[in-house]
mmCIF file of C-alpha atoms in Angstrom:
data_model
loop_
_atom_site.group_PDB
_atom_site.id
_atom_site.type_symbol
_atom_site.label_atom_id
_atom_site.label_comp_id
_atom_site.label_asym_id
_atom_site.label_seq_id
_atom_site.Cartn_x
_atom_site.Cartn_y
_atom_site.Cartn_z
ATOM 1 C CA UNK A 1233 137.328 -13.126 20.790
ATOM 2 C CA UNK A 1234 140.227 -11.122 19.448
ATOM 3 C CA UNK A 1235 139.624 -7.361 19.364
ATOM 4 C CA UNK A 1236 140.857 -7.107 15.848
ATOM 5 C CA UNK A 1237 138.094 -9.197 14.562
ATOM 6 C CA UNK A 1238 135.354 -6.860 13.405
ATOM 7 C CA UNK A 1239 131.816 -7.406 14.767
ATOM 8 C CA UNK A 1240 129.106 -7.735 12.109
ATOM 9 C CA UNK A 1241 125.415 -7.103 12.686
ATOM 10 C CA UNK A 1242 123.262 -10.042 11.769
ATOM 11 C CA UNK A 1243 121.432 -9.566 8.517
ATOM 12 C CA UNK A 1244 117.879 -10.667 8.010
ATOM 13 C CA UNK A 1245 116.647 -11.346 4.575
ATOM 14 C CA UNK A 1246 113.113 -10.337 3.626
ATOM 15 C CA UNK A 1247 111.090 -13.272 2.561
ATOM 16 C CA UNK A 1248 110.432 -13.399 -1.095
ATOM 17 C CA UNK A 1249 107.458 -11.381 -2.000
ATOM 18 C CA UNK A 1250 104.373 -13.352 -2.725
ATOM 19 C CA UNK A 1251 103.426 -13.342 -6.232
ATOM 20 C CA UNK A 1252 100.755 -10.764 -6.616
ATOM 21 C CA UNK A 1253 97.563 -12.141 -7.930
ATOM 22 C CA UNK A 1254 96.065 -10.284 -10.762
ATOM 23 C CA UNK A 1255 93.501 -7.824 -9.612
ATOM 24 C CA UNK A 1256 89.932 -8.817 -10.217
ATOM 25 C CA UNK A 1257 87.882 -6.557 -12.348
ATOM 26 C CA UNK A 1258 84.214 -6.061 -12.300
ATOM 27 C CA UNK A 1259 81.920 -6.008 -15.275
ATOM 28 C CA UNK A 1260 82.482 -2.288 -15.543
ATOM 29 C CA UNK A 1261 86.289 -2.688 -15.596
ATOM 30 C CA UNK A 1262 86.829 -1.310 -12.091
ATOM 31 C CA UNK A 1263 89.201 -3.444 -9.947
ATOM 32 C CA UNK A 1264 87.559 -5.060 -6.979
ATOM 33 C CA UNK A 1265 89.371 -5.341 -3.593
ATOM 34 C CA UNK A 1266 90.971 -8.590 -2.660
ATOM 35 C CA UNK A 1267 88.924 -10.488 -0.123
ATOM 36 C CA UNK A 1268 92.035 -11.266 1.892
ATOM 37 C CA UNK A 1269 92.635 -7.583 2.561
ATOM 38 C CA UNK A 1270 89.104 -7.017 3.794
ATOM 39 C CA UNK A 1271 87.987 -6.996 7.382
ATOM 40 C CA UNK A 1272 86.283 -9.715 9.280
ATOM 41 C CA UNK A 1273 82.729 -10.781 9.079
ATOM 42 C CA UNK A 1274 81.618 -7.517 10.615
ATOM 43 C CA UNK A 1275 83.332 -5.461 7.945
ATOM 44 C CA UNK A 1276 80.730 -4.093 5.604
ATOM 45 C CA UNK A 1277 83.222 -4.559 2.832
ATOM 46 C CA UNK A 1278 83.404 -8.311 3.444
ATOM 47 C CA UNK A 1279 82.961 -10.715 0.588
ATOM 48 C CA UNK A 1280 79.408 -11.457 1.769
ATOM 49 C CA UNK A 1281 78.428 -7.888 1.175
ATOM 50 C CA UNK A 1282 80.447 -7.507 -1.963
ATOM 51 C CA UNK A 1283 78.979 -10.660 -3.426
ATOM 52 C CA UNK A 1284 75.887 -8.713 -4.296
ATOM 53 C CA UNK A 1285 76.489 -6.284 -7.108
ATOM 54 C CA UNK A 1286 75.685 -2.654 -6.559
ATOM 55 C CA UNK A 1287 72.525 -1.343 -7.991
ATOM 56 C CA UNK A 1288 72.938 0.377 -11.319
ATOM 57 C CA UNK A 1289 73.822 4.013 -10.907
ATOM 58 C CA UNK A 1290 74.747 3.609 -7.221
ATOM 59 C CA UNK A 1291 78.416 4.040 -6.222
ATOM 60 C CA UNK A 1292 80.193 1.200 -4.600
ATOM 61 C CA UNK A 1293 80.391 1.300 -0.853
ATOM 62 C CA UNK A 1294 76.916 2.770 -0.309
ATOM 63 C CA UNK A 1295 74.392 0.558 1.490
ATOM 64 C CA UNK A 1296 71.801 -0.892 -0.829
ATOM 65 C CA UNK A 1297 68.948 -2.549 1.074
ATOM 66 C CA UNK A 1298 68.396 -3.461 4.685
ATOM 67 C CA UNK A 1299 69.100 -7.063 5.531
ATOM 68 C CA UNK A 1300 66.341 -9.386 4.490
ATOM 69 C CA UNK A 1301 64.524 -11.555 6.962
ATOM 70 C CA UNK A 1302 64.441 -15.240 6.278
ATOM 71 C CA UNK A 1303 61.171 -16.974 7.081
ATOM 72 C CA UNK A 1304 60.655 -20.621 6.315
ATOM 73 C CA UNK A 1305 63.672 -20.742 4.123
ATOM 74 C CA UNK A 1306 62.505 -17.735 2.060
ATOM 75 C CA UNK A 1307 63.799 -14.244 2.419
ATOM 76 C CA UNK A 1308 61.287 -11.341 2.745
ATOM 77 C CA UNK A 1309 62.294 -7.748 2.253
ATOM 78 C CA UNK A 1310 60.475 -4.580 3.100
ATOM 79 C CA UNK A 1311 58.730 -4.600 -0.255
ATOM 80 C CA UNK A 1312 57.175 -7.981 0.424
ATOM 81 C CA UNK A 1313 56.120 -6.892 3.887
ATOM 82 C CA UNK A 1314 54.490 -3.775 2.450
ATOM 83 C CA UNK A 1315 52.584 -5.862 -0.082
ATOM 84 C CA UNK A 1316 51.350 -8.218 2.627
ATOM 85 C CA UNK A 1317 50.180 -5.275 4.727
ATOM 86 C CA UNK A 1318 48.357 -3.754 1.767
ATOM 87 C CA UNK A 1319 46.606 -7.035 0.999
ATOM 88 C CA UNK A 1320 45.483 -7.389 4.617
ATOM 89 C CA UNK A 1321 44.150 -3.850 4.603
ATOM 90 C CA UNK A 1322 42.219 -4.461 1.400
ATOM 91 C CA UNK A 1323 40.757 -7.682 2.772
ATOM 92 C CA UNK A 1324 39.716 -5.891 5.973
ATOM 93 C CA UNK A 1325 37.826 -3.299 3.928
ATOM 94 C CA UNK A 1326 36.369 -5.769 1.443
ATOM 95 C CA UNK A 1327 34.698 -7.991 4.050
ATOM 96 C CA UNK A 1328 32.434 -5.268 5.543
ATOM 97 C CA UNK A 1329 31.674 -3.979 2.063
ATOM 98 C CA UNK A 1330 30.689 -7.474 0.963
ATOM 99 C CA UNK A 1331 28.427 -7.851 3.995
ATOM 100 C CA UNK A 1332 26.796 -4.485 3.314
ATOM 101 C CA UNK A 1333 26.309 -5.403 -0.328
ATOM 102 C CA UNK A 1334 24.690 -8.700 0.654
ATOM 103 C CA UNK A 1335 22.368 -6.926 3.090
ATOM 104 C CA UNK A 1336 21.361 -4.401 0.441
ATOM 105 C CA UNK A 1337 20.708 -7.173 -2.045
ATOM 106 C CA UNK A 1338 18.517 -9.042 0.447
ATOM 107 C CA UNK A 1339 16.602 -5.860 1.356
ATOM 108 C CA UNK A 1340 16.040 -5.077 -2.317
ATOM 109 C CA UNK A 1341 14.680 -8.584 -2.880
ATOM 110 C CA UNK A 1342 12.245 -8.231 0.042
ATOM 111 C CA UNK A 1343 11.102 -4.848 -1.236
ATOM 112 C CA UNK A 1344 10.430 -6.285 -4.690
ATOM 113 C CA UNK A 1345 8.377 -9.120 -3.191
ATOM 114 C CA UNK A 1346 6.293 -6.605 -1.257
ATOM 115 C CA UNK A 1347 5.866 -4.420 -4.329
ATOM 116 C CA UNK A 1348 4.772 -7.406 -6.400
ATOM 117 C CA UNK A 1349 2.077 -8.328 -3.865
ATOM 118 C CA UNK A 1350 0.640 -4.803 -3.914
ATOM 119 C CA UNK A 1351 0.705 -4.702 -7.724
ATOM 120 C CA UNK A 1352 -1.223 -7.976 -7.991
ATOM 121 C CA UNK A 1353 -3.756 -6.687 -5.453
ATOM 122 C CA UNK A 1354 -4.418 -3.516 -7.437
ATOM 123 C CA UNK A 1355 -4.584 -5.459 -10.697
ATOM 124 C CA UNK A 1356 -7.271 -7.787 -9.309
ATOM 125 C CA UNK A 1357 -9.440 -4.847 -8.210
ATOM 126 C CA UNK A 1358 -8.991 -3.077 -11.539
ATOM 127 C CA UNK A 1359 -10.025 -6.280 -13.340
ATOM 128 C CA UNK A 1360 -13.203 -6.637 -11.265
ATOM 129 C CA UNK A 1361 -12.022 -9.823 -9.548
ATOM 130 C CA UNK A 1362 -13.142 -9.300 -5.959
ATOM 131 C CA UNK A 1363 -12.501 -12.929 -5.049
ATOM 132 C CA UNK A 1364 -8.858 -12.783 -6.185
ATOM 133 C CA UNK A 1365 -8.327 -9.504 -4.341
ATOM 134 C CA UNK A 1366 -9.755 -10.990 -1.132
ATOM 135 C CA UNK A 1367 -7.533 -14.049 -1.525
ATOM 136 C CA UNK A 1368 -4.442 -11.846 -1.784
ATOM 137 C CA UNK A 1369 -5.466 -9.595 1.114
ATOM 138 C CA UNK A 1370 -8.018 -11.290 3.396
ATOM 139 C CA UNK A 1371 -10.617 -8.859 4.803
ATOM 140 C CA UNK A 1372 -9.869 -7.761 8.338
ATOM 141 C CA UNK A 1373 -13.560 -7.725 9.256
ATOM 142 C CA UNK A 1374 -15.977 -10.631 9.256
ATOM 143 C CA UNK A 1375 -18.485 -8.711 7.121
ATOM 144 C CA UNK A 1376 -18.955 -10.421 3.733
ATOM 145 C CA UNK A 1377 -17.481 -8.869 0.603
ATOM 146 C CA UNK A 1378 -19.708 -8.129 -2.378
ATOM 147 C CA UNK A 1379 -19.267 -10.781 -5.094
ATOM 148 C CA UNK A 1380 -17.558 -10.306 -8.441
ATOM 149 C CA UNK A 1381 -20.798 -9.294 -10.185
ATOM 150 C CA UNK A 1382 -21.034 -6.134 -8.093
ATOM 151 C CA UNK A 1383 -17.437 -5.046 -8.738
ATOM 152 C CA UNK A 1384 -17.678 -5.977 -12.415
ATOM 153 C CA UNK A 1385 -20.699 -3.684 -12.834
ATOM 154 C CA UNK A 1386 -18.862 -0.700 -11.352
ATOM 155 C CA UNK A 1387 -16.689 1.883 -13.021
ATOM 156 C CA UNK A 1388 -13.469 0.489 -11.623
ATOM 157 C CA UNK A 1389 -10.151 2.087 -10.787
ATOM 158 C CA UNK A 1390 -7.601 2.704 -13.511
ATOM 159 C CA UNK A 1391 -3.921 3.654 -13.704
ATOM 160 C CA UNK A 1392 -3.104 1.703 -10.541
ATOM 161 C CA UNK A 1393 0.518 1.886 -9.408
ATOM 162 C CA UNK A 1394 2.727 1.212 -6.433
ATOM 163 C CA UNK A 1395 4.495 4.505 -5.780
ATOM 164 C CA UNK A 1396 6.790 3.352 -2.982
ATOM 165 C CA UNK A 1397 7.527 0.109 -1.159
ATOM 166 C CA UNK A 1398 9.630 -0.218 1.985
ATOM 167 C CA UNK A 1399 10.590 -3.440 3.753
ATOM 168 C CA UNK A 1400 12.200 -3.142 7.181
ATOM 169 C CA UNK A 1401 12.793 -6.537 8.690
ATOM 170 C CA UNK A 1402 9.417 -8.248 9.091
ATOM 171 C CA UNK A 1403 7.354 -5.077 8.656
ATOM 172 C CA UNK A 1404 6.741 -2.972 5.606
ATOM 173 C CA UNK A 1405 4.573 -0.315 4.021
ATOM 174 C CA UNK A 1406 3.527 0.444 0.462
ATOM 175 C CA UNK A 1407 2.040 3.566 -1.045
ATOM 176 C CA UNK A 1408 -0.489 2.870 -3.775
ATOM 177 C CA UNK A 1409 -2.174 5.295 -6.110
ATOM 178 C CA UNK A 1410 -5.040 4.955 -8.562
ATOM 179 C CA UNK A 1411 -7.590 7.016 -10.429
ATOM 180 C CA UNK A 1412 -11.329 6.781 -9.818
ATOM 181 C CA UNK A 1413 -13.177 8.698 -12.487
ATOM 182 C CA UNK A 1414 -11.644 12.171 -12.167
ATOM 183 C CA UNK A 1415 -10.141 11.754 -8.696
ATOM 184 C CA UNK A 1416 -6.596 10.563 -7.956
ATOM 185 C CA UNK A 1417 -6.487 8.605 -4.704
ATOM 186 C CA UNK A 1418 -3.414 7.649 -2.669
ATOM 187 C CA UNK A 1419 -3.294 5.163 0.203
ATOM 188 C CA UNK A 1420 -0.685 3.729 2.546
ATOM 189 C CA UNK A 1421 -1.024 0.002 3.190
ATOM 190 C CA UNK A 1422 0.761 -1.741 6.053
ATOM 191 C CA UNK A 1423 2.430 -5.100 5.551
ATOM 192 C CA UNK A 1424 3.977 -7.843 7.647
ATOM 193 C CA UNK A 1425 6.105 -10.849 6.784
ATOM 194 C CA UNK A 1426 4.800 -14.112 8.205
ATOM 195 C CA UNK A 1427 6.742 -17.351 7.696
ATOM 196 C CA UNK A 1428 8.836 -15.655 5.045
ATOM 197 C CA UNK A 1429 5.845 -14.421 3.027
ATOM 198 C CA UNK A 1430 4.591 -10.838 2.850
ATOM 199 C CA UNK A 1431 0.985 -10.066 3.753
ATOM 200 C CA UNK A 1432 -0.835 -6.752 3.476
ATOM 201 C CA UNK A 1433 -2.524 -6.080 6.812
ATOM 202 C CA UNK A 1434 -4.671 -3.191 5.571
ATOM 203 C CA UNK A 1435 -6.992 -3.362 2.578
ATOM 204 C CA UNK A 1436 -8.940 -1.098 0.250
ATOM 205 C CA UNK A 1437 -12.322 -2.485 1.319
ATOM 206 C CA UNK A 1438 -14.946 -0.069 2.579
ATOM 207 C CA UNK A 1439 -18.390 -0.523 4.073
ATOM 208 C CA UNK A 1440 -21.008 2.099 3.142
ATOM 209 C CA UNK A 1441 -23.775 3.326 5.424
ATOM 210 C CA UNK A 1442 -27.440 2.858 4.587
ATOM 211 C CA UNK A 1443 -28.966 5.483 6.830
ATOM 212 C CA UNK A 1444 -31.631 6.381 4.259
ATOM 213 C CA UNK A 1445 -32.990 2.851 4.319
ATOM 214 C CA UNK A 1446 -35.018 1.371 7.157
ATOM 215 C CA UNK A 1447 -35.265 -2.202 6.034
ATOM 216 C CA UNK A 1448 -38.479 -1.605 4.091
ATOM 217 C CA UNK A 1449 -36.463 -1.352 0.919
ATOM 218 C CA UNK A 1450 -32.984 -2.807 0.483
ATOM 219 C CA UNK A 1451 -30.718 -1.295 -2.178
ATOM 220 C CA UNK A 1452 -29.263 -3.571 -4.825
ATOM 221 C CA UNK A 1453 -26.356 -3.325 -7.247
ATOM 222 C CA UNK A 1454 -26.261 -5.609 -10.289
ATOM 223 C CA UNK A 1455 -29.185 -7.484 -8.756
ATOM 224 C CA UNK A 1456 -27.255 -8.194 -5.544
ATOM 225 C CA UNK A 1457 -28.724 -6.868 -2.306
ATOM 226 C CA UNK A 1458 -26.174 -4.817 -0.410
ATOM 227 C CA UNK A 1459 -27.632 -5.979 2.878
ATOM 228 C CA UNK A 1460 -29.376 -4.312 5.781
ATOM 229 C CA UNK A 1461 -28.640 -3.225 8.449
ATOM 230 C CA UNK A 1462 -25.048 -4.390 7.847
ATOM 231 C CA UNK A 1463 -24.146 -3.809 4.212
ATOM 232 C CA UNK A 1464 -21.552 -5.725 2.258
ATOM 233 C CA UNK A 1465 -17.977 -4.514 1.942
ATOM 234 C CA UNK A 1466 -17.048 -3.001 -1.413
ATOM 235 C CA UNK A 1467 -13.796 -2.430 -3.279
ATOM 236 C CA UNK A 1468 -13.018 0.994 -4.776
ATOM 237 C CA UNK A 1469 -15.249 1.904 -7.706
ATOM 238 C CA UNK A 1470 -18.211 3.953 -8.861
ATOM 239 C CA UNK A 1471 -21.371 1.912 -8.267
ATOM 240 C CA UNK A 1472 -24.950 2.471 -9.364
ATOM 241 C CA UNK A 1473 -28.006 1.368 -7.411
ATOM 242 C CA UNK A 1474 -30.596 -0.605 -9.285
ATOM 243 C CA UNK A 1475 -34.004 0.889 -9.925
ATOM 244 C CA UNK A 1476 -36.532 -0.834 -7.678
ATOM 245 C CA UNK A 1477 -40.196 -1.165 -8.516
ATOM 246 C CA UNK A 1478 -42.109 -2.584 -5.596
ATOM 247 C CA UNK A 1479 -45.609 -2.280 -4.242
ATOM 248 C CA UNK A 1480 -44.586 0.216 -1.587
ATOM 249 C CA UNK A 1481 -41.510 2.118 -2.749
ATOM 250 C CA UNK A 1482 -39.732 2.871 -5.959
ATOM 251 C CA UNK A 1483 -36.143 3.960 -6.285
ATOM 252 C CA UNK A 1484 -34.271 5.419 -9.214
ATOM 253 C CA UNK A 1485 -30.710 4.487 -10.028
ATOM 254 C CA UNK A 1486 -28.231 6.624 -8.187
ATOM 255 C CA UNK A 1487 -24.447 6.467 -8.298
ATOM 256 C CA UNK A 1488 -22.094 6.435 -5.352
ATOM 257 C CA UNK A 1489 -18.328 6.183 -4.990
ATOM 258 C CA UNK A 1490 -16.229 3.895 -2.822
ATOM 259 C CA UNK A 1491 -12.759 5.434 -2.728
ATOM 260 C CA UNK A 1492 -11.016 2.813 -0.588
ATOM 261 C CA UNK A 1493 -10.270 5.233 2.256
ATOM 262 C CA UNK A 1494 -12.018 4.088 5.463
ATOM 263 C CA UNK A 1495 -11.791 7.534 7.049
ATOM 264 C CA UNK A 1496 -14.023 9.009 4.359
ATOM 265 C CA UNK A 1497 -17.530 7.882 5.232
ATOM 266 C CA UNK A 1498 -19.680 6.783 2.292
ATOM 267 C CA UNK A 1499 -23.410 7.083 2.827
ATOM 268 C CA UNK A 1500 -25.795 5.653 0.276
ATOM 269 C CA UNK A 1501 -28.510 8.072 -0.719
ATOM 270 C CA UNK A 1502 -31.190 6.915 -3.100
ATOM 271 C CA UNK A 1503 -33.984 8.880 -4.684
ATOM 272 C CA UNK A 1504 -36.814 6.858 -3.207
ATOM 273 C CA UNK A 1505 -40.463 7.664 -3.791
ATOM 274 C CA UNK A 1506 -43.689 6.003 -2.790
ATOM 275 C CA UNK A 1507 -44.938 3.630 -5.419
ATOM 276 C CA UNK A 1508 -47.950 4.634 -7.484
ATOM 277 C CA UNK A 1509 -49.786 1.584 -6.203
ATOM 278 C CA UNK A 1510 -49.532 2.857 -2.636
ATOM 279 C CA UNK A 1511 -50.531 6.403 -3.667
ATOM 280 C CA UNK A 1512 -53.611 5.036 -5.434
ATOM 281 C CA UNK A 1513 -54.485 3.034 -2.329
ATOM 282 C CA UNK A 1514 -54.283 6.183 -0.167
ATOM 283 C CA UNK A 1515 -56.489 8.103 -2.652
ATOM 284 C CA UNK A 1516 -59.118 5.385 -2.551
ATOM 285 C CA UNK A 1517 -59.199 5.501 1.248
ATOM 286 C CA UNK A 1518 -59.545 9.295 1.195
ATOM 287 C CA UNK A 1519 -62.575 9.091 -1.178
ATOM 288 C CA UNK A 1520 -64.281 6.512 1.033
ATOM 289 C CA UNK A 1521 -63.655 8.777 4.002
ATOM 290 C CA UNK A 1522 -65.150 11.801 2.147
ATOM 291 C CA UNK A 1523 -68.290 9.903 1.146
ATOM 292 C CA UNK A 1524 -68.788 8.775 4.727
ATOM 293 C CA UNK A 1525 -68.423 12.383 5.865
ATOM 294 C CA UNK A 1526 -71.105 13.541 3.382
ATOM 295 C CA UNK A 1527 -73.468 10.727 4.309
ATOM 296 C CA UNK A 1528 -73.152 11.554 8.009
ATOM 297 C CA UNK A 1529 -73.848 15.223 7.417
ATOM 298 C CA UNK A 1530 -70.539 16.181 8.947
ATOM 299 C CA UNK A 1531 -69.538 17.638 5.612
ATOM 300 C CA UNK A 1532 -71.943 20.431 4.502
ATOM 301 C CA UNK A 1533 -72.083 19.614 0.825
ATOM 302 C CA UNK A 1534 -75.049 19.588 -1.528
ATOM 303 C CA UNK A 1535 -76.676 16.213 -1.787
ATOM 304 C CA UNK A 1536 -75.860 16.226 -5.465
ATOM 305 C CA UNK A 1537 -72.179 17.001 -4.896
ATOM 306 C CA UNK A 1538 -69.656 14.582 -6.240
ATOM 307 C CA UNK A 1539 -66.226 14.107 -4.730
ATOM 308 C CA UNK A 1540 -63.162 13.247 -6.782
ATOM 309 C CA UNK A 1541 -59.380 13.464 -6.573
ATOM 310 C CA UNK A 1542 -57.967 16.869 -7.352
ATOM 311 C CA UNK A 1543 -54.418 16.068 -8.363
ATOM 312 C CA UNK A 1544 -51.881 13.497 -7.278
ATOM 313 C CA UNK A 1545 -51.452 12.299 -3.740
ATOM 314 C CA UNK A 1546 -48.232 13.400 -2.071
ATOM 315 C CA UNK A 1547 -46.047 11.290 0.157
ATOM 316 C CA UNK A 1548 -44.849 13.460 3.043
ATOM 317 C CA UNK A 1549 -41.565 11.676 3.564
ATOM 318 C CA UNK A 1550 -38.059 11.423 2.135
ATOM 319 C CA UNK A 1551 -36.878 7.937 3.079
ATOM 320 C CA UNK A 1552 -38.505 4.552 3.519
ATOM 321 C CA UNK A 1553 -40.215 3.931 6.844
ATOM 322 C CA UNK A 1554 -43.071 1.765 8.050
ATOM 323 C CA UNK A 1555 -45.263 4.781 8.856
ATOM 324 C CA UNK A 1556 -46.546 6.657 5.808
ATOM 325 C CA UNK A 1557 -48.022 10.152 5.796
ATOM 326 C CA UNK A 1558 -49.887 10.926 2.582
ATOM 327 C CA UNK A 1559 -51.848 14.004 1.579
ATOM 328 C CA UNK A 1560 -54.737 13.453 -0.853
ATOM 329 C CA UNK A 1561 -56.302 16.565 -2.480
ATOM 330 C CA UNK A 1562 -60.077 16.249 -3.180
ATOM 331 C CA UNK A 1563 -62.732 18.487 -4.713
ATOM 332 C CA UNK A 1564 -66.493 18.416 -4.082
ATOM 333 C CA UNK A 1565 -68.564 19.800 -6.982
ATOM 334 C CA UNK A 1566 -72.270 20.391 -7.575
ATOM 335 C CA UNK A 1567 -73.284 22.947 -10.179
ATOM 336 C CA UNK A 1568 -71.623 26.132 -9.165
ATOM 337 C CA UNK A 1569 -70.526 24.631 -5.884
ATOM 338 C CA UNK A 1570 -66.812 23.771 -5.643
ATOM 339 C CA UNK A 1571 -64.944 22.996 -2.475
ATOM 340 C CA UNK A 1572 -61.348 21.784 -2.318
ATOM 341 C CA UNK A 1573 -60.212 19.794 0.673
ATOM 342 C CA UNK A 1574 -57.116 17.805 1.663
ATOM 343 C CA UNK A 1575 -57.396 14.476 3.436
ATOM 344 C CA UNK A 1576 -54.530 13.244 5.610
ATOM 345 C CA UNK A 1577 -54.018 9.497 5.254
ATOM 346 C CA UNK A 1578 -51.717 7.689 7.691
ATOM 347 C CA UNK A 1579 -50.780 4.094 6.862
ATOM 348 C CA UNK A 1580 -48.866 1.733 9.118
ATOM 349 C CA UNK A 1581 -46.993 -1.091 7.363
ATOM 350 C CA UNK A 1582 -46.009 -4.453 8.743
ATOM 351 C CA UNK A 1583 -42.541 -5.957 8.414
ATOM 352 C CA UNK A 1584 -43.395 -7.423 5.032
ATOM 353 C CA UNK A 1585 -44.750 -4.165 3.651
ATOM 354 C CA UNK A 1586 -48.436 -4.968 4.090
ATOM 355 C CA UNK A 1587 -50.932 -2.425 5.461
ATOM 356 C CA UNK A 1588 -51.582 -3.006 9.155
ATOM 357 C CA UNK A 1589 -53.688 0.063 9.847
ATOM 358 C CA UNK A 1590 -54.900 3.230 8.109
ATOM 359 C CA UNK A 1591 -56.575 6.376 9.388
ATOM 360 C CA UNK A 1592 -57.941 9.517 7.714
ATOM 361 C CA UNK A 1593 -58.568 13.046 8.955
ATOM 362 C CA UNK A 1594 -59.203 16.570 7.697
ATOM 363 C CA UNK A 1595 -62.932 16.711 6.899
ATOM 364 C CA UNK A 1596 -65.969 17.892 8.836
ATOM 365 C CA UNK A 1597 -66.217 19.566 12.205
ATOM 366 C CA UNK A 1598 -64.012 16.897 13.751
ATOM 367 C CA UNK A 1599 -61.548 16.959 10.900
ATOM 368 C CA UNK A 1600 -58.504 16.821 13.137
ATOM 369 C CA UNK A 1601 -59.647 13.595 14.744
ATOM 370 C CA UNK A 1602 -58.362 10.613 12.721
ATOM 371 C CA UNK A 1603 -60.779 7.818 11.980
ATOM 372 C CA UNK A 1604 -60.210 4.438 10.462
ATOM 373 C CA UNK A 1605 -60.583 4.377 6.736
ATOM 374 C CA UNK A 1606 -60.843 1.425 4.427
ATOM 375 C CA UNK A 1607 -59.837 1.190 0.821
#
């Protein structure tokens, strides 16, 4: 190439500038970056992240929420997870509480059943219904229970109440309280549940003792013999013995209390006296004995002396027995002669109350030696 030809540098033309697209503006008028000028998928400014609008009041570019987890086609955020955890916690607490509530409800129902049984038992006794009371709480002993007539005649308990009732599984206990005349009595009664039904295993029955009676006379209440030597069982109440008029003994009505507490021993004590018929019989025997003494000369009395009773015969005893000791005061009189003597009459009774044998003593030189005496 000739030297005089100037060398020119090649010229490169810039490609025509692309037509700028109008900038996008958000709702607040602020231009948004062009997606083409953003980074790749990892760029936090990518269109995926910018597709979600910023929370109100939060500047652009700050992270909003952690990525949501998609489960089953649905996306769960931390709020949903927190709600699920709270629900599970509440359910975990509610189940034991529900079980405890059910147990308390069942225990309360059992307690009310036990209380109702004790209330019906007390009500039957207060009403004088011994048969109903025994049906509710069968007697533990085989000794018969006095019939309704005996309990009806008594001054019965009042203000009965069940103070406490406790059911623990198949066992229970109730505390009952009632008033008997002026006394307030409290008892604990054991209970047991058998085949789903409550039963009281201790009762208010009590058996009195008849130590003052020896079978010669049997005490009665409302015309019902209490029995001897094993008396009937009685429910709580204030009872009164019947007055007895028999050929041997007489008794006056006496009251006694059955409080329903087995540890407090109840002993029946009756004011028993020898019947007037038996006292008259002893006086007649003493007079026959005195006449025999005068006729035999063992008694130094004037031939004209008369012997008669000098006051009432005295029974030297305090409770019925088959062997009677009776003192008969006599007086022998003739003019100015007066002599007072006492004849001892001993009478042996048979099992039916008849006289088996009788002896007299106290007169003459052999006064201490008993001899048979007839009426």
